[in-house]
């Protein structure tokens, strides 16, 4: 059989622990037998990040900027326990945070739906994709406790020395304070990424904030989205038959629960943090959730939403076979291959990626799956280990 050819390399970012094991298994079983895989390989495994002083992460992010599409394995974000475990020179930052800072992107997370694993909310028929703004607000806030009576003010000093002041509160006793910010540039790039992704995936876009209460802060988000929609995207949305819809966050929550799904829900940073966990839980689990970072320049980085599945890895090291779910990592690869195919005009590559997704889902629907899904499956489930699950998919591909 002639293997499918590629034109431009994918930026391949290897990772850690159990997902590093899955990575190789997926390539060997489902990709290289069918595709003449062209990648530029970056080893983001923690030992190599440490050896390179984390330069490899920066190089990988720049490679995504150069080629346009990357696929990333889950990686360890070091903490003090990992410092000892890996004898690290430094507590390196989260690779995802480093890559996001370089690409300046928005993360879109969507559940992978399969028949037999029904969402807890029965009305949800299609995936809800959460687009989370990944900069600022309470995640970059300054906080303070005050011990007793006094006046708190918000002060901005412009470069020319001009001051802007506003009273926050006249404290009569002890209390707490928080100052947070966002930037016009970051909100605009968030909005552009959301509109672009909606057009790309032909889904409606919802956006929600609390602009009735936060008349300047949240209202600016609302205004920036509205201005960009009118000036840049309305026509393309109408041509694509999709819509942009703004509503208050509390109204959005009620509508989301009553909806059938099948749209993108753009959320401010905190709302996205909370709502993405809710959506993931309703649809099943993190092992059935894809994640793609889209930069305002149109670069794409695909990954699984879960971590490196450490507990399974320790069992693997002891020689046990594990039933770790590879679906989200398979979908990271198919997402990246499909996008590469679109950009390079390689319909065969797109068709392969889409077929691999269909066959993966059909394998689960036929009753063959990993342990995490078997316990939720409505129907007769045969729990298999990861390699046997991949082999079953490979059989379906033939
Ligand atoms: P995790 O790796 O997602 O695993 C948490 C638990 O969820 C697992 O122990 C397992 O439960 C279940 N699980 C997750 N993915 C699964 C899969 N594919 N198949 C079957 N079960 C799955 O999260 P964590 O344990 O909090 O983090 C481990 C490491 O991952 C940390 O070092 C963290 O820094 C890193 N991390 C990386 C990323 C990323 O690169 N994007 C994201 C999150 C975390 P059972 O053990 O009960 O089976
Ligand atoms: Mg969270």
Tab-separated table of C-alpha atoms and ligand atoms in Angstrom:
chain	number	residue	atom	x	y	z
A	1	UNK	CA	0.000	0.000	0.000
A	2	UNK	CA	1.231	3.468	-0.942
A	3	UNK	CA	1.686	5.649	2.132
A	4	UNK	CA	0.053	9.083	2.205
A	5	UNK	CA	2.603	11.814	1.547
A	6	UNK	CA	2.917	15.100	3.417
A	7	UNK	CA	4.343	18.422	2.240
A	8	UNK	CA	5.109	20.543	5.307
A	9	UNK	CA	6.361	18.994	8.549
A	10	UNK	CA	4.217	18.948	11.654
A	11	UNK	CA	5.881	20.276	14.774
A	12	UNK	CA	5.920	17.171	16.968
A	13	UNK	CA	6.362	17.767	20.705
A	14	UNK	CA	6.961	14.631	22.712
A	15	UNK	CA	6.159	14.602	26.410
A	16	UNK	CA	6.288	12.659	29.646
A	17	UNK	CA	5.311	9.523	31.523
A	18	UNK	CA	2.351	7.434	30.356
A	19	UNK	CA	1.435	9.801	27.552
A	20	UNK	CA	4.988	9.518	26.180
A	21	UNK	CA	4.437	5.760	26.032
A	22	UNK	CA	1.051	6.277	24.326
A	23	UNK	CA	2.658	8.700	21.887
A	24	UNK	CA	5.018	6.065	20.506
A	25	UNK	CA	2.328	3.370	20.474
A	26	UNK	CA	-0.056	5.599	18.504
A	27	UNK	CA	2.621	6.482	15.953
A	28	UNK	CA	3.696	2.867	15.501
A	29	UNK	CA	0.213	1.366	15.365
A	30	UNK	CA	-1.974	3.992	13.726
A	31	UNK	CA	0.125	6.565	11.913
A	32	UNK	CA	3.410	5.431	10.352
A	33	UNK	CA	1.892	2.340	8.654
A	34	UNK	CA	-0.399	4.673	6.675
A	35	UNK	CA	1.268	8.060	6.479
A	36	UNK	CA	4.789	8.940	5.440
A	37	UNK	CA	4.927	11.049	8.575
A	38	UNK	CA	6.879	14.250	8.169
A	39	UNK	CA	7.584	15.932	11.494
A	40	UNK	CA	10.115	18.220	13.080
A	41	UNK	CA	10.663	16.541	16.432
A	42	UNK	CA	11.073	18.387	19.739
A	43	UNK	CA	11.553	16.380	22.893
A	44	UNK	CA	9.626	18.254	25.588
A	45	UNK	CA	10.094	15.377	28.029
A	46	UNK	CA	11.203	16.833	31.356
A	47	UNK	CA	14.774	15.427	31.256
A	48	UNK	CA	15.433	17.091	27.905
A	49	UNK	CA	13.781	20.351	28.942
A	50	UNK	CA	16.119	20.348	31.927
A	51	UNK	CA	19.196	19.578	29.796
A	52	UNK	CA	18.421	22.436	27.444
A	53	UNK	CA	17.467	24.940	30.143
A	54	UNK	CA	13.936	24.779	28.676
A	55	UNK	CA	15.227	26.195	25.379
A	56	UNK	CA	13.618	23.232	23.594
A	57	UNK	CA	10.146	24.491	24.586
A	58	UNK	CA	10.890	27.938	23.190
A	59	UNK	CA	12.298	26.396	20.007
A	60	UNK	CA	9.182	24.253	19.598
A	61	UNK	CA	6.898	27.266	19.997
A	62	UNK	CA	8.909	29.179	17.392
A	63	UNK	CA	8.711	26.184	15.060
A	64	UNK	CA	4.900	26.302	15.336
A	65	UNK	CA	5.109	29.952	14.311
A	66	UNK	CA	7.248	28.942	11.345
A	67	UNK	CA	5.235	25.942	10.095
A	68	UNK	CA	1.760	26.753	11.426
A	69	UNK	CA	0.721	23.445	13.006
A	70	UNK	CA	1.986	21.502	16.008
A	71	UNK	CA	0.925	18.448	17.984
A	72	UNK	CA	1.890	18.125	21.626
A	73	UNK	CA	2.033	15.264	24.088
A	74	UNK	CA	1.144	15.951	27.723
A	75	UNK	CA	4.090	17.160	29.777
A	76	UNK	CA	4.947	17.439	33.452
A	77	UNK	CA	4.743	20.876	34.995
A	78	UNK	CA	7.425	20.594	37.671
A	79	UNK	CA	6.690	21.167	41.344
A	80	UNK	CA	9.011	20.580	44.303
A	81	UNK	CA	8.356	16.842	44.307
A	82	UNK	CA	9.328	16.657	40.600
A	83	UNK	CA	12.488	18.677	41.353
A	84	UNK	CA	13.683	15.790	43.524
A	85	UNK	CA	12.305	13.033	41.306
A	86	UNK	CA	14.074	14.350	38.185
A	87	UNK	CA	16.966	16.148	39.935
A	88	UNK	CA	16.073	19.314	38.034
A	89	UNK	CA	18.300	22.372	37.740
A	90	UNK	CA	15.287	24.658	38.012
A	91	UNK	CA	11.519	24.493	38.485
A	92	UNK	CA	10.759	25.047	34.810
A	93	UNK	CA	7.533	26.794	33.905
A	94	UNK	CA	4.588	24.916	32.444
A	95	UNK	CA	5.411	24.234	28.760
A	96	UNK	CA	1.827	25.076	27.888
A	97	UNK	CA	2.179	28.489	29.525
A	98	UNK	CA	5.489	29.110	27.712
A	99	UNK	CA	4.038	28.112	24.343
A	100	UNK	CA	0.874	30.129	24.942
A	101	UNK	CA	2.921	33.197	25.846
A	102	UNK	CA	4.896	32.914	22.588
A	103	UNK	CA	1.920	32.157	20.335
A	104	UNK	CA	-0.483	34.452	22.251
A	105	UNK	CA	-3.361	32.129	21.673
A	106	UNK	CA	-6.774	31.091	22.870
A	107	UNK	CA	-7.458	27.527	23.989
A	108	UNK	CA	-10.508	25.735	22.611
A	109	UNK	CA	-11.595	22.578	24.415
A	110	UNK	CA	-14.185	20.205	23.056
A	111	UNK	CA	-15.500	16.845	24.245
A	112	UNK	CA	-15.236	13.794	21.984
A	113	UNK	CA	-18.712	12.299	21.944
A	114	UNK	CA	-19.426	8.634	21.491
A	115	UNK	CA	-22.653	6.629	21.463
A	116	UNK	CA	-23.036	4.608	24.638
A	117	UNK	CA	-21.491	7.253	26.857
A	118	UNK	CA	-24.278	9.720	27.336
A	119	UNK	CA	-23.818	13.210	28.778
A	120	UNK	CA	-25.274	13.686	32.260
A	121	UNK	CA	-27.455	16.398	30.709
A	122	UNK	CA	-29.640	14.392	28.372
A	123	UNK	CA	-30.501	17.295	26.101
A	124	UNK	CA	-26.877	17.811	25.005
A	125	UNK	CA	-26.591	16.182	21.604
A	126	UNK	CA	-23.495	17.854	20.167
A	127	UNK	CA	-20.202	19.008	21.695
A	128	UNK	CA	-19.957	22.366	23.428
A	129	UNK	CA	-16.561	23.907	22.794
A	130	UNK	CA	-15.277	26.214	25.508
A	131	UNK	CA	-13.006	29.049	24.382
A	132	UNK	CA	-11.201	30.338	27.432
A	133	UNK	CA	-9.431	33.686	27.499
A	134	UNK	CA	-6.075	32.738	28.943
A	135	UNK	CA	-4.744	36.095	30.120
A	136	UNK	CA	-5.293	38.387	33.098
A	137	UNK	CA	-8.231	39.043	35.452
A	138	UNK	CA	-7.914	37.246	38.792
A	139	UNK	CA	-5.051	35.107	37.430
A	140	UNK	CA	-2.804	38.157	37.410
A	141	UNK	CA	-4.386	40.071	40.275
A	142	UNK	CA	-2.787	41.850	43.213
A	143	UNK	CA	-4.465	41.241	46.538
A	144	UNK	CA	-4.220	42.758	49.960
A	145	UNK	CA	-5.667	42.394	53.448
A	146	UNK	CA	-6.291	45.598	55.373
A	147	UNK	CA	-6.306	45.471	59.127
A	148	UNK	CA	-8.615	48.343	60.003
A	149	UNK	CA	-10.423	51.530	58.944
A	150	UNK	CA	-9.066	53.504	55.992
A	151	UNK	CA	-9.606	54.571	52.394
A	152	UNK	CA	-8.832	52.313	49.408
A	153	UNK	CA	-8.376	53.908	45.982
A	154	UNK	CA	-7.589	52.767	42.484
A	155	UNK	CA	-4.754	54.903	41.066
A	156	UNK	CA	-3.382	54.903	37.525
A	157	UNK	CA	-0.305	57.006	36.766
A	158	UNK	CA	0.192	57.679	33.070
A	159	UNK	CA	3.687	57.942	31.609
A	160	UNK	CA	3.393	61.729	31.618
A	161	UNK	CA	2.592	61.669	35.341
A	162	UNK	CA	-1.136	62.351	34.991
A	163	UNK	CA	-3.174	60.489	37.595
A	164	UNK	CA	-6.555	58.833	37.368
A	165	UNK	CA	-8.166	58.007	40.726
A	166	UNK	CA	-11.294	56.250	41.895
A	167	UNK	CA	-12.526	55.445	45.378
A	168	UNK	CA	-12.862	51.728	45.980
A	169	UNK	CA	-14.137	51.775	49.541
A	170	UNK	CA	-13.998	53.662	52.814
A	171	UNK	CA	-13.243	50.838	55.211
A	172	UNK	CA	-14.750	51.098	58.691
A	173	UNK	CA	-12.978	47.924	59.763
A	174	UNK	CA	-10.741	45.157	58.476
A	175	UNK	CA	-11.246	43.883	54.934
A	176	UNK	CA	-9.764	42.576	51.715
A	177	UNK	CA	-8.849	44.146	48.376
A	178	UNK	CA	-8.078	42.950	44.881
A	179	UNK	CA	-6.758	44.792	41.833
A	180	UNK	CA	-6.878	43.158	38.447
A	181	UNK	CA	-6.391	44.129	34.830
A	182	UNK	CA	-6.636	43.115	31.235
A	183	UNK	CA	-5.297	44.678	28.048
A	184	UNK	CA	-7.098	45.786	24.922
A	185	UNK	CA	-4.588	43.858	22.804
A	186	UNK	CA	-5.198	40.608	24.655
A	187	UNK	CA	-8.991	40.916	24.504
A	188	UNK	CA	-8.811	41.715	20.784
A	189	UNK	CA	-6.631	38.711	20.078
A	190	UNK	CA	-9.023	36.536	22.122
A	191	UNK	CA	-11.957	37.852	20.096
A	192	UNK	CA	-10.157	37.359	16.782
A	193	UNK	CA	-9.246	33.783	17.713
A	194	UNK	CA	-12.878	33.033	18.653
A	195	UNK	CA	-14.345	34.485	15.454
A	196	UNK	CA	-11.724	32.728	13.330
A	197	UNK	CA	-12.265	29.382	15.034
A	198	UNK	CA	-16.050	29.683	14.663
A	199	UNK	CA	-15.632	30.249	10.919
A	200	UNK	CA	-13.104	27.432	10.711
A	201	UNK	CA	-15.390	24.908	12.387
A	202	UNK	CA	-18.695	26.416	11.123
A	203	UNK	CA	-20.209	26.694	14.574
A	204	UNK	CA	-22.147	29.527	16.208
A	205	UNK	CA	-20.207	31.626	18.689
A	206	UNK	CA	-21.642	32.613	22.073
A	207	UNK	CA	-19.942	35.081	24.375
A	208	UNK	CA	-20.944	36.026	27.886
A	209	UNK	CA	-19.747	38.414	30.597
A	210	UNK	CA	-21.307	40.283	33.511
A	211	UNK	CA	-21.468	43.668	31.793
A	212	UNK	CA	-24.567	44.860	33.689
A	213	UNK	CA	-22.609	44.854	36.949
A	214	UNK	CA	-19.114	45.477	35.597
A	215	UNK	CA	-20.020	48.466	33.470
A	216	UNK	CA	-16.465	49.341	32.446
A	217	UNK	CA	-14.410	46.172	32.781
A	218	UNK	CA	-16.724	43.476	31.448
A	219	UNK	CA	-18.457	45.972	29.206
A	220	UNK	CA	-15.146	46.551	27.417
A	221	UNK	CA	-14.989	42.850	26.567
A	222	UNK	CA	-18.521	43.056	25.185
A	223	UNK	CA	-17.730	46.190	23.151
A	224	UNK	CA	-14.482	44.846	21.705
A	225	UNK	CA	-16.208	41.653	20.553
A	226	UNK	CA	-19.104	43.637	19.068
A	227	UNK	CA	-16.843	46.103	17.241
A	228	UNK	CA	-14.698	43.359	15.734
A	229	UNK	CA	-17.744	41.365	14.713
A	230	UNK	CA	-19.291	44.310	12.898
A	231	UNK	CA	-16.101	45.534	11.256
A	232	UNK	CA	-14.433	42.243	10.341
A	233	UNK	CA	-16.578	39.138	10.637
A	234	UNK	CA	-20.304	39.770	10.157
A	235	UNK	CA	-20.266	39.181	6.421
A	236	UNK	CA	-18.231	35.963	6.653
A	237	UNK	CA	-20.498	34.681	9.431
A	238	UNK	CA	-23.607	35.359	7.355
A	239	UNK	CA	-22.069	33.644	4.344
A	240	UNK	CA	-21.152	30.630	6.476
A	241	UNK	CA	-24.669	30.531	7.948
A	242	UNK	CA	-23.446	30.873	11.525
A	243	UNK	CA	-24.218	33.507	14.150
A	244	UNK	CA	-22.554	35.514	16.889
A	245	UNK	CA	-24.583	35.833	20.052
A	246	UNK	CA	-23.824	37.840	23.195
A	247	UNK	CA	-25.631	37.400	26.467
A	248	UNK	CA	-25.117	37.846	30.212
A	249	UNK	CA	-23.182	35.030	31.873
A	250	UNK	CA	-26.132	33.993	34.067
A	251	UNK	CA	-28.462	33.937	31.087
A	252	UNK	CA	-25.819	31.974	29.170
A	253	UNK	CA	-25.633	29.311	31.886
A	254	UNK	CA	-29.383	28.784	31.740
A	255	UNK	CA	-29.395	28.663	27.941
A	256	UNK	CA	-26.419	26.285	27.789
A	257	UNK	CA	-28.142	23.790	30.079
A	258	UNK	CA	-31.315	23.914	27.972
A	259	UNK	CA	-29.444	23.793	24.634
A	260	UNK	CA	-28.587	20.839	22.409
A	261	UNK	CA	-24.915	21.881	22.210
A	262	UNK	CA	-23.034	22.285	18.955
A	263	UNK	CA	-21.557	25.782	19.436
A	264	UNK	CA	-18.542	27.579	20.832
A	265	UNK	CA	-18.918	29.295	24.171
A	266	UNK	CA	-16.321	32.019	24.672
A	267	UNK	CA	-15.626	32.748	28.312
A	268	UNK	CA	-13.519	35.170	30.298
A	269	UNK	CA	-10.586	33.574	32.099
A	270	UNK	CA	-12.318	32.590	35.345
A	271	UNK	CA	-15.618	31.655	33.706
A	272	UNK	CA	-13.700	29.444	31.253
A	273	UNK	CA	-11.787	27.748	34.063
A	274	UNK	CA	-15.007	26.846	35.864
A	275	UNK	CA	-17.230	26.135	32.873
A	276	UNK	CA	-14.717	23.913	31.078
A	277	UNK	CA	-14.616	21.571	34.078
A	278	UNK	CA	-18.393	21.522	34.149
A	279	UNK	CA	-18.651	20.772	30.428
A	280	UNK	CA	-15.949	18.069	30.618
A	281	UNK	CA	-17.719	16.384	33.524
A	282	UNK	CA	-21.132	16.451	31.889
A	283	UNK	CA	-19.730	14.861	28.739
A	284	UNK	CA	-17.731	12.151	30.498
A	285	UNK	CA	-14.079	12.736	31.274
A	286	UNK	CA	-10.879	14.589	30.460
A	287	UNK	CA	-9.600	11.530	28.621
A	288	UNK	CA	-12.271	12.269	25.974
A	289	UNK	CA	-11.510	15.949	25.534
A	290	UNK	CA	-9.441	17.656	22.864
A	291	UNK	CA	-7.705	20.950	23.204
A	292	UNK	CA	-6.359	23.257	20.522
A	293	UNK	CA	-4.501	26.506	20.927
A	294	UNK	CA	-5.238	28.957	18.109
A	295	UNK	CA	-3.085	32.032	17.749
A	296	UNK	CA	-4.337	35.298	16.268
A	297	UNK	CA	-1.871	34.764	13.399
A	298	UNK	CA	-3.572	31.448	12.615
A	299	UNK	CA	-1.106	28.965	14.128
A	300	UNK	CA	-2.531	25.786	15.660
A	301	UNK	CA	-1.290	23.565	18.452
A	302	UNK	CA	-3.251	20.368	19.169
A	303	UNK	CA	-3.052	18.336	22.379
A	304	UNK	CA	-5.040	16.155	24.773
A	305	UNK	CA	-6.714	17.981	27.643
A	306	UNK	CA	-5.492	15.509	30.289
A	307	UNK	CA	-2.091	15.216	31.969
A	308	UNK	CA	0.632	12.586	31.840
A	309	UNK	CA	-1.438	10.000	33.793
A	310	UNK	CA	1.311	9.486	36.374
A	311	UNK	CA	-0.390	6.716	38.350
A	312	UNK	CA	-0.676	4.534	35.258
A	313	UNK	CA	2.975	5.244	34.404
A	314	UNK	CA	4.218	3.971	37.769
A	315	UNK	CA	2.270	0.768	37.178
A	316	UNK	CA	3.752	0.555	33.652
A	317	UNK	CA	7.263	0.928	35.123
A	318	UNK	CA	6.556	-2.064	37.336
A	319	UNK	CA	5.892	-4.087	34.192
A	320	UNK	CA	2.091	-4.035	34.374
A	321	UNK	CA	0.073	-3.382	31.220
A	322	UNK	CA	-2.292	-0.467	31.663
A	323	UNK	CA	-5.624	0.420	30.153
A	324	UNK	CA	-4.863	4.089	29.606
A	325	UNK	CA	-7.208	5.872	27.242
A	326	UNK	CA	-5.346	7.120	24.126
A	327	UNK	CA	-8.378	8.739	22.434
A	328	UNK	CA	-7.612	12.379	23.261
A	329	UNK	CA	-4.020	11.926	22.089
A	330	UNK	CA	-5.156	10.214	18.875
A	331	UNK	CA	-7.485	13.161	18.266
A	332	UNK	CA	-4.629	15.598	18.870
A	333	UNK	CA	-2.788	13.876	15.999
A	334	UNK	CA	-5.831	13.715	13.738
A	335	UNK	CA	-6.624	17.369	14.424
A	336	UNK	CA	-3.090	18.352	13.473
A	337	UNK	CA	-2.915	16.090	10.393
A	338	UNK	CA	-6.301	17.304	9.182
A	339	UNK	CA	-5.269	20.943	9.594
A	340	UNK	CA	-1.937	20.256	7.825
A	341	UNK	CA	-3.912	18.593	5.033
A	342	UNK	CA	-6.193	21.625	4.706
A	343	UNK	CA	-3.308	24.088	4.629
A	344	UNK	CA	-1.267	22.034	2.152
A	345	UNK	CA	-4.247	21.000	0.048
A	346	UNK	CA	-3.798	17.276	0.695
A	347	UNK	CA	-7.328	15.804	0.674
A	348	UNK	CA	-5.972	12.281	1.190
A	349	UNK	CA	-4.345	13.326	4.450
A	350	UNK	CA	-7.572	15.004	5.637
A	351	UNK	CA	-9.572	11.935	4.692
A	352	UNK	CA	-7.172	9.666	6.603
A	353	UNK	CA	-7.381	11.853	9.731
A	354	UNK	CA	-11.171	11.915	9.611
A	355	UNK	CA	-11.358	8.171	9.003
A	356	UNK	CA	-9.074	7.477	11.964
A	357	UNK	CA	-11.427	9.524	14.151
A	358	UNK	CA	-14.504	7.677	12.860
A	359	UNK	CA	-12.887	4.273	13.317
A	360	UNK	CA	-11.712	5.157	16.848
A	361	UNK	CA	-15.268	6.084	17.842
A	362	UNK	CA	-16.736	3.057	16.056
A	363	UNK	CA	-14.334	0.795	17.959
A	364	UNK	CA	-15.658	2.132	21.273
A	365	UNK	CA	-19.246	1.967	20.049
A	366	UNK	CA	-18.667	-1.694	19.152
A	367	UNK	CA	-17.914	-2.299	22.839
A	368	UNK	CA	-14.085	-2.362	22.865
A	369	UNK	CA	-12.592	0.307	25.131
A	370	UNK	CA	-10.206	1.225	27.924
A	371	UNK	CA	-11.144	0.868	31.585
A	372	UNK	CA	-12.101	4.461	32.249
A	373	UNK	CA	-14.822	4.269	29.588
A	374	UNK	CA	-15.917	0.690	30.307
A	375	UNK	CA	-17.215	1.758	33.707
A	376	UNK	CA	-19.444	4.440	32.125
A	377	UNK	CA	-20.523	2.593	28.993
A	378	UNK	CA	-24.200	1.818	28.577
A	379	UNK	CA	-24.055	-1.554	26.906
A	380	UNK	CA	-21.719	-4.503	27.005
A	381	UNK	CA	-18.159	-3.257	27.313
A	382	UNK	CA	-14.984	-5.253	26.808
A	383	UNK	CA	-12.174	-3.608	28.736
A	384	UNK	CA	-8.825	-3.972	26.958
A	385	UNK	CA	-5.333	-2.636	27.540
A	386	UNK	CA	-4.054	0.312	25.535
A	387	UNK	CA	-2.147	-1.688	22.911
A	388	UNK	CA	-5.082	-4.026	22.294
A	389	UNK	CA	-7.377	-1.029	21.941
A	390	UNK	CA	-5.013	0.508	19.367
A	391	UNK	CA	-4.791	-2.840	17.560
A	392	UNK	CA	-8.596	-2.979	17.388
A	393	UNK	CA	-8.616	0.487	15.804
A	394	UNK	CA	-5.887	-0.570	13.353
A	395	UNK	CA	-8.035	-3.524	12.327
A	396	UNK	CA	-10.902	-1.164	11.680
A	397	UNK	CA	-8.649	0.957	9.474
A	398	UNK	CA	-7.815	-1.917	7.140
B	1	LIG	P1	-3.825	13.469	34.777
B	1	LIG	O1	-2.535	13.046	34.215
B	1	LIG	O2	-4.820	14.002	33.817
B	1	LIG	O3	-4.461	12.225	35.539
B	1	LIG	C1	-5.399	12.299	36.590
B	1	LIG	C2	-6.197	11.008	36.665
B	1	LIG	O4	-7.220	11.053	35.663
B	1	LIG	C3	-5.397	9.763	36.344
B	1	LIG	O5	-4.719	9.270	37.469
B	1	LIG	C4	-6.463	8.844	35.818
B	1	LIG	O6	-7.275	8.321	36.873
B	1	LIG	C5	-7.348	9.801	35.038
B	1	LIG	N1	-6.914	9.944	33.628
B	1	LIG	C6	-6.432	11.061	33.025
B	1	LIG	N2	-6.179	10.820	31.738
B	1	LIG	C7	-6.488	9.533	31.516
B	1	LIG	C8	-6.418	8.688	30.382
B	1	LIG	N3	-5.974	9.142	29.211
B	1	LIG	N4	-6.805	7.399	30.515
B	1	LIG	C9	-7.258	6.929	31.695
B	1	LIG	N5	-7.341	7.689	32.811
B	1	LIG	C10	-6.961	8.973	32.712
B	1	LIG	O7	-3.618	14.604	35.881
B	1	LIG	P2	-2.623	14.708	37.118
B	1	LIG	O8	-2.401	13.359	37.724
B	1	LIG	O9	-3.162	15.788	37.926
B	1	LIG	O10	-1.251	15.214	36.498
B	1	LIG	C11	-0.170	14.376	36.145
B	1	LIG	C12	0.899	15.205	35.479
B	1	LIG	O11	0.391	15.754	34.282
B	1	LIG	C13	1.394	16.375	36.325
B	1	LIG	O12	2.796	16.338	36.376
B	1	LIG	C14	0.912	17.601	35.582
B	1	LIG	O13	1.863	18.635	35.641
B	1	LIG	C15	0.748	17.121	34.176
B	1	LIG	N6	-0.309	17.807	33.397
B	1	LIG	C16	-0.015	18.135	32.119
B	1	LIG	C17	-0.956	18.715	31.306
B	1	LIG	C18	-0.595	19.053	29.891
B	1	LIG	O14	0.532	18.839	29.478
B	1	LIG	N7	-1.504	19.577	29.118
B	1	LIG	C19	-2.255	18.922	31.794
B	1	LIG	C20	-2.546	18.546	33.102
B	1	LIG	C21	-1.564	17.969	33.898
B	1	LIG	P3	-7.006	6.900	37.554
B	1	LIG	O15	-5.598	6.949	38.100
B	1	LIG	O16	-8.063	6.884	38.611
B	1	LIG	O17	-7.174	5.846	36.529
B	2	LIG	MG1	-9.867	24.445	36.361
